[in-house]
Amino acid sequence: MSDSVPTSSSVPSSSAVSPQFAKYKACFYDLLTWKNLYVSGGSFAGALIALYLFKYVNVVKLFFNFAYIALGTAIAVEFAGRTIKGGPGFVSSFRGSGNYFVISKDIVDPLFNEFTVLVNFLLVEFQQIVFVENFPLTVFAFVVSYFTYFLVHYVSLWSLAVVGVTVAFAAPPVYLKFQEEIDAQVAAANKIIDKKISELKVQANEHLGQAAGIAKGYFDQALDKVGYKRNLPPVPAAEPVATEPSPPAVPVAAE
C-alpha cells in the first residue's frame, strides 16, 4: 500500500481524515445495505457461522486434537522411513535441500499498513460518537448501550451478538426502503421533544424566580432581626473637632 499510515499526531480533525477513510465508509455502507447480495449474504452467513462455532465448538481443544494427530502421524511415517531406508525418513527428507517456508516482508507490510488504517478508522469513528460529532449516530449508540445494559442481565452475550449481527444487516435495508416515513416520524418526534423542552425551560424559570423571591424575603427578614438597616445611604463618620488650648494658670501671690 503506497499511502502513508496516519498517526495520532497527523489526525487533526474528522473533516481532515474523512477522505483517508472514505473507502472503509463506502465498504461498510455497501456491505450493510446489501449493494452486492453475494458479498453481504456471505458476510452475514459467515458471521453467524463464526458465532455458532464460537459457542458450540471448542476451538482450543480441536486445535490440540489436530496437533497431536498430525505430529503422531508424522512421527510414525518418519520412523517407518528410517527403518526401511536406514537413513533420513520420509518426512525429514520431504523438504529436501530447499529453504524453510517464511513470510515475505513485501506481503506483511501492506497487510499491516492496511490493518493500521482500519484500526485508525474505527478509532476516529468511535471518537466522533463520543464527542457527538454525529448526533444521530451518538443517539443510536446510546439507545443500543442502554437496552444492552438491561438485556445482558437476562440474555446471554452470544444471543445478544446474534441479535446484533442480525439487526446490523437487516436494519439498513429496511430504513432505506421506508426512509421517508421513518424520517417524517423522527422529525415529528423532534418537534414534540423541542416543544416539551421549551415548556420545561419556561416552568423552570418561573419556579426559579419564585424560589429566588422567597429566599430574598427570608434573607431580608433575617437582616431586619439583627438590626441591619437596608436601602439607606451610609452614615458619614464624624470628623474630630479641634479644641482650643486652655490658657496657662497664673500663680497668685500669697498675702
Short mmCIF file of C-alpha atoms in Angstrom, two decimals:
data_model
loop_
_atom_site.label_atom_id
_atom_site.label_comp_id
_atom_site.label_asym_id
_atom_site.label_seq_id
_atom_site.Cartn_x
_atom_site.Cartn_y
_atom_site.Cartn_z
CA MET A 1 0.00 0.00 0.00
CA SER A 2 1.59 3.27 -1.11
CA ASP A 3 -0.40 5.63 1.11
CA SER A 4 1.23 6.55 4.38
CA VAL A 5 -0.42 5.35 7.53
CA PRO A 6 -1.88 8.26 9.56
CA THR A 7 -0.55 8.52 13.07
CA SER A 8 -2.19 10.03 16.14
CA SER A 9 -0.25 13.27 15.60
CA SER A 10 -1.32 13.56 11.95
CA VAL A 11 -5.08 13.26 12.56
CA PRO A 12 -6.22 16.82 13.32
CA SER A 13 -9.97 16.56 12.84
CA SER A 14 -12.72 14.41 11.42
CA SER A 15 -13.08 16.62 8.35
CA ALA A 16 -9.40 16.17 7.51
CA VAL A 17 -9.27 12.41 7.93
CA SER A 18 -12.58 11.57 6.25
CA PRO A 19 -11.07 11.31 2.73
CA GLN A 20 -8.46 8.86 4.03
CA PHE A 21 -11.15 6.51 5.31
CA ALA A 22 -13.67 7.04 2.52
CA LYS A 23 -13.14 3.54 1.14
CA TYR A 24 -13.94 1.96 4.52
CA LYS A 25 -17.08 4.07 4.89
CA ALA A 26 -18.17 3.03 1.42
CA CYS A 27 -17.26 -0.59 2.13
CA PHE A 28 -19.32 -0.82 5.32
CA TYR A 29 -22.18 1.10 3.73
CA ASP A 30 -22.32 -1.20 0.71
CA LEU A 31 -21.96 -4.26 2.93
CA LEU A 32 -24.76 -3.38 5.35
CA THR A 33 -27.11 -2.02 2.68
CA TRP A 34 -26.76 -5.15 0.53
CA LYS A 35 -25.43 -3.40 -2.56
CA ASN A 36 -23.88 -6.73 -3.52
CA LEU A 37 -26.17 -9.57 -2.47
CA TYR A 38 -23.47 -12.23 -2.66
CA VAL A 39 -20.94 -10.28 -0.58
CA SER A 40 -23.46 -9.14 2.04
CA GLY A 41 -25.13 -12.55 2.23
CA GLY A 42 -21.80 -14.31 2.52
CA SER A 43 -20.63 -11.92 5.24
CA PHE A 44 -23.88 -12.31 7.16
CA ALA A 45 -23.74 -16.11 6.91
CA GLY A 46 -20.05 -16.12 7.82
CA ALA A 47 -20.69 -14.02 10.91
CA LEU A 48 -23.48 -16.34 12.08
CA ILE A 49 -21.34 -19.44 11.42
CA ALA A 50 -18.45 -17.89 13.34
CA LEU A 51 -20.74 -17.20 16.30
CA TYR A 52 -22.09 -20.74 16.11
CA LEU A 53 -18.57 -22.22 16.08
CA PHE A 54 -17.52 -19.96 18.94
CA LYS A 55 -20.39 -21.22 21.10
CA TYR A 56 -20.61 -24.91 20.19
CA VAL A 57 -17.10 -25.80 19.06
CA ASN A 58 -14.17 -25.90 21.44
CA VAL A 59 -11.56 -24.37 19.14
CA VAL A 60 -8.66 -24.84 21.57
CA LYS A 61 -9.48 -28.49 22.11
CA LEU A 62 -9.92 -29.02 18.37
CA PHE A 63 -6.54 -27.38 17.67
CA PHE A 64 -4.62 -29.61 20.08
CA ASN A 65 -6.54 -32.65 18.88
CA PHE A 66 -5.45 -31.93 15.32
CA ALA A 67 -1.91 -31.13 16.51
CA TYR A 68 -1.28 -34.42 18.29
CA ILE A 69 -2.81 -36.45 15.44
CA ALA A 70 -0.68 -34.67 12.83
CA LEU A 71 2.51 -34.90 14.87
CA GLY A 72 1.87 -38.54 15.76
CA THR A 73 1.32 -39.40 12.10
CA ALA A 74 4.50 -37.56 11.13
CA ILE A 75 6.50 -39.46 13.75
CA ALA A 76 5.14 -42.83 12.59
CA VAL A 77 5.87 -42.09 8.93
CA GLU A 78 9.36 -40.81 9.78
CA PHE A 79 10.11 -43.86 11.91
CA ALA A 80 8.90 -46.19 9.17
CA GLY A 81 11.06 -44.41 6.60
CA ARG A 82 14.16 -44.59 8.74
CA THR A 83 13.55 -48.27 9.36
CA ILE A 84 13.12 -49.06 5.68
CA LYS A 85 15.73 -46.71 4.19
CA GLY A 86 18.22 -46.78 7.02
CA GLY A 87 18.70 -43.02 6.76
CA PRO A 88 16.54 -39.93 6.87
CA GLY A 89 12.88 -40.78 6.89
CA PHE A 90 10.14 -39.77 4.53
CA VAL A 91 9.08 -36.69 6.48
CA SER A 92 12.53 -35.23 7.16
CA SER A 93 13.57 -35.73 3.52
CA PHE A 94 10.34 -34.24 2.15
CA ARG A 95 11.65 -30.70 2.40
CA GLY A 96 14.91 -31.69 0.72
CA SER A 97 17.55 -29.01 0.44
CA GLY A 98 15.09 -26.19 -0.05
CA ASN A 99 14.65 -23.29 2.32
CA TYR A 100 12.13 -23.13 5.12
CA PHE A 101 8.81 -21.54 4.44
CA VAL A 102 8.83 -17.89 5.53
CA ILE A 103 6.50 -14.95 5.03
CA SER A 104 7.85 -12.24 2.79
CA LYS A 105 8.07 -8.71 4.13
CA ASP A 106 6.54 -7.45 0.90
CA ILE A 107 3.36 -9.32 1.87
CA VAL A 108 3.34 -8.42 5.56
CA ASP A 109 3.98 -4.67 5.26
CA PRO A 110 0.96 -3.85 3.05
CA LEU A 111 -1.29 -6.02 5.22
CA PHE A 112 0.00 -4.39 8.40
CA ASN A 113 -0.41 -0.90 6.94
CA GLU A 114 -3.94 -1.72 5.83
CA PHE A 115 -4.76 -3.12 9.27
CA THR A 116 -3.37 0.04 10.91
CA VAL A 117 -5.50 2.27 8.70
CA LEU A 118 -8.57 0.18 9.53
CA VAL A 119 -7.88 0.46 13.27
CA ASN A 120 -7.43 4.23 12.95
CA PHE A 121 -10.71 4.42 11.03
CA LEU A 122 -12.53 2.61 13.85
CA LEU A 123 -10.88 4.86 16.45
CA VAL A 124 -11.93 8.01 14.60
CA GLU A 125 -15.50 6.74 14.27
CA PHE A 126 -15.57 5.93 17.99
CA GLN A 127 -14.32 9.42 18.89
CA GLN A 128 -16.94 11.00 16.65
CA ILE A 129 -19.59 9.09 18.59
CA VAL A 130 -18.14 10.04 21.99
CA PHE A 131 -17.77 13.75 21.13
CA VAL A 132 -21.24 13.86 19.50
CA GLU A 133 -19.91 14.94 16.12
CA ASN A 134 -22.53 12.71 14.52
CA PHE A 135 -25.63 13.34 16.62
CA PRO A 136 -27.95 10.62 15.20
CA LEU A 137 -25.20 8.02 15.46
CA THR A 138 -24.47 9.01 19.06
CA VAL A 139 -28.17 8.76 19.93
CA PHE A 140 -28.34 5.34 18.29
CA ALA A 141 -25.26 4.19 20.24
CA PHE A 142 -26.84 5.46 23.46
CA VAL A 143 -30.08 3.56 22.81
CA VAL A 144 -28.18 0.36 21.98
CA SER A 145 -25.99 0.69 25.09
CA TYR A 146 -29.00 1.41 27.30
CA PHE A 147 -31.02 -1.60 26.21
CA THR A 148 -27.98 -3.87 26.11
CA TYR A 149 -27.21 -2.96 29.72
CA PHE A 150 -30.59 -4.32 30.82
CA LEU A 151 -30.74 -7.24 28.39
CA VAL A 152 -27.35 -8.57 29.46
CA HIS A 153 -28.90 -9.49 32.83
CA TYR A 154 -31.40 -11.81 31.17
CA VAL A 155 -29.89 -12.81 27.82
CA SER A 156 -26.51 -14.37 27.14
CA LEU A 157 -23.83 -12.43 25.33
CA TRP A 158 -23.94 -14.95 22.49
CA SER A 159 -27.64 -14.33 21.94
CA LEU A 160 -27.06 -10.58 22.02
CA ALA A 161 -24.28 -10.96 19.46
CA VAL A 162 -26.57 -12.92 17.15
CA VAL A 163 -29.31 -10.29 17.52
CA GLY A 164 -26.77 -7.51 16.96
CA VAL A 165 -25.44 -9.06 13.75
CA THR A 166 -28.98 -9.67 12.50
CA VAL A 167 -30.06 -6.10 13.24
CA ALA A 168 -26.88 -4.69 11.68
CA PHE A 169 -27.62 -6.46 8.39
CA ALA A 170 -31.42 -6.06 8.48
CA ALA A 171 -31.97 -2.50 9.73
CA PRO A 172 -30.21 -0.52 6.96
CA PRO A 173 -32.22 -2.05 4.07
CA VAL A 174 -35.46 -1.53 6.00
CA TYR A 175 -34.53 2.09 6.67
CA LEU A 176 -33.67 2.75 3.03
CA LYS A 177 -36.97 1.23 1.91
CA PHE A 178 -39.09 3.26 4.33
CA GLN A 179 -36.78 6.26 4.66
CA GLU A 180 -39.42 8.93 4.02
CA GLU A 181 -41.86 7.52 6.55
CA ILE A 182 -39.16 6.99 9.18
CA ASP A 183 -37.70 10.47 8.69
CA ALA A 184 -41.16 12.00 8.97
CA GLN A 185 -41.77 10.21 12.27
CA VAL A 186 -38.35 11.23 13.57
CA ALA A 187 -38.98 14.86 12.59
CA ALA A 188 -42.36 14.80 14.36
CA ALA A 189 -40.75 13.29 17.46
CA ASN A 190 -38.07 16.00 17.40
CA LYS A 191 -40.74 18.71 17.27
CA ILE A 192 -42.55 17.19 20.24
CA ILE A 193 -39.30 16.89 22.19
CA ASP A 194 -38.32 20.50 21.41
CA LYS A 195 -41.77 21.72 22.48
CA LYS A 196 -41.58 19.79 25.77
CA ILE A 197 -38.08 21.10 26.42
CA SER A 198 -39.25 24.69 25.82
CA GLU A 199 -42.17 24.22 28.22
CA LEU A 200 -39.86 22.75 30.85
CA LYS A 201 -37.49 25.71 30.46
CA VAL A 202 -40.35 28.18 30.99
CA GLN A 203 -41.62 26.30 34.05
CA ALA A 204 -38.10 26.03 35.44
CA ASN A 205 -37.56 29.79 35.04
CA GLU A 206 -40.87 30.51 36.78
CA HIS A 207 -40.09 28.22 39.70
CA LEU A 208 -36.60 29.62 39.92
CA GLY A 209 -37.94 33.18 40.06
CA GLN A 210 -40.44 32.23 42.77
CA ALA A 211 -37.78 30.45 44.78
CA ALA A 212 -35.44 33.42 44.43
CA GLY A 213 -38.20 35.79 45.65
CA ILE A 214 -38.97 33.59 48.68
CA ALA A 215 -35.29 33.28 49.53
CA LYS A 216 -34.86 37.08 49.27
CA GLY A 217 -37.81 37.59 51.61
CA TYR A 218 -36.32 35.24 54.23
CA PHE A 219 -32.97 36.93 53.87
CA ASP A 220 -34.44 40.40 54.36
CA GLN A 221 -36.33 39.20 57.45
CA ALA A 222 -33.11 37.82 58.89
CA LEU A 223 -31.36 41.15 58.29
CA ASP A 224 -34.22 43.01 59.99
CA LYS A 225 -33.98 40.76 63.04
CA VAL A 226 -30.31 41.54 63.54
CA GLY A 227 -31.00 45.30 63.17
CA TYR A 228 -29.34 45.79 59.81
CA LYS A 229 -30.66 48.90 58.06
CA ARG A 230 -31.34 48.23 54.43
CA ASN A 231 -31.66 50.63 51.50
CA LEU A 232 -30.25 53.59 53.47
CA PRO A 233 -27.25 55.68 52.48
CA PRO A 234 -24.21 55.10 54.64
CA VAL A 235 -23.83 57.47 57.61
CA PRO A 236 -20.67 59.55 57.23
CA ALA A 237 -18.20 59.23 60.05
CA ALA A 238 -17.97 62.25 62.39
CA GLU A 239 -14.87 64.37 61.91
CA PRO A 240 -12.83 65.10 65.03
CA VAL A 241 -13.39 68.68 66.43
CA ALA A 242 -10.28 70.71 67.15
CA THR A 243 -10.23 72.07 70.75
CA GLU A 244 -8.53 75.36 71.76
CA PRO A 245 -5.78 75.02 74.34
CA SER A 246 -6.72 76.39 77.77
CA PRO A 247 -4.81 79.48 78.99
CA PRO A 248 -1.94 78.79 81.36
CA ALA A 249 -2.68 79.21 85.03
CA VAL A 250 -1.36 82.48 86.64
CA PRO A 251 0.22 81.95 90.06
CA VAL A 252 -1.34 84.01 92.85
CA ALA A 253 0.99 85.66 95.36
CA ALA A 254 0.31 84.88 98.99
CA GLU A 255 -0.51 87.88 101.26
#
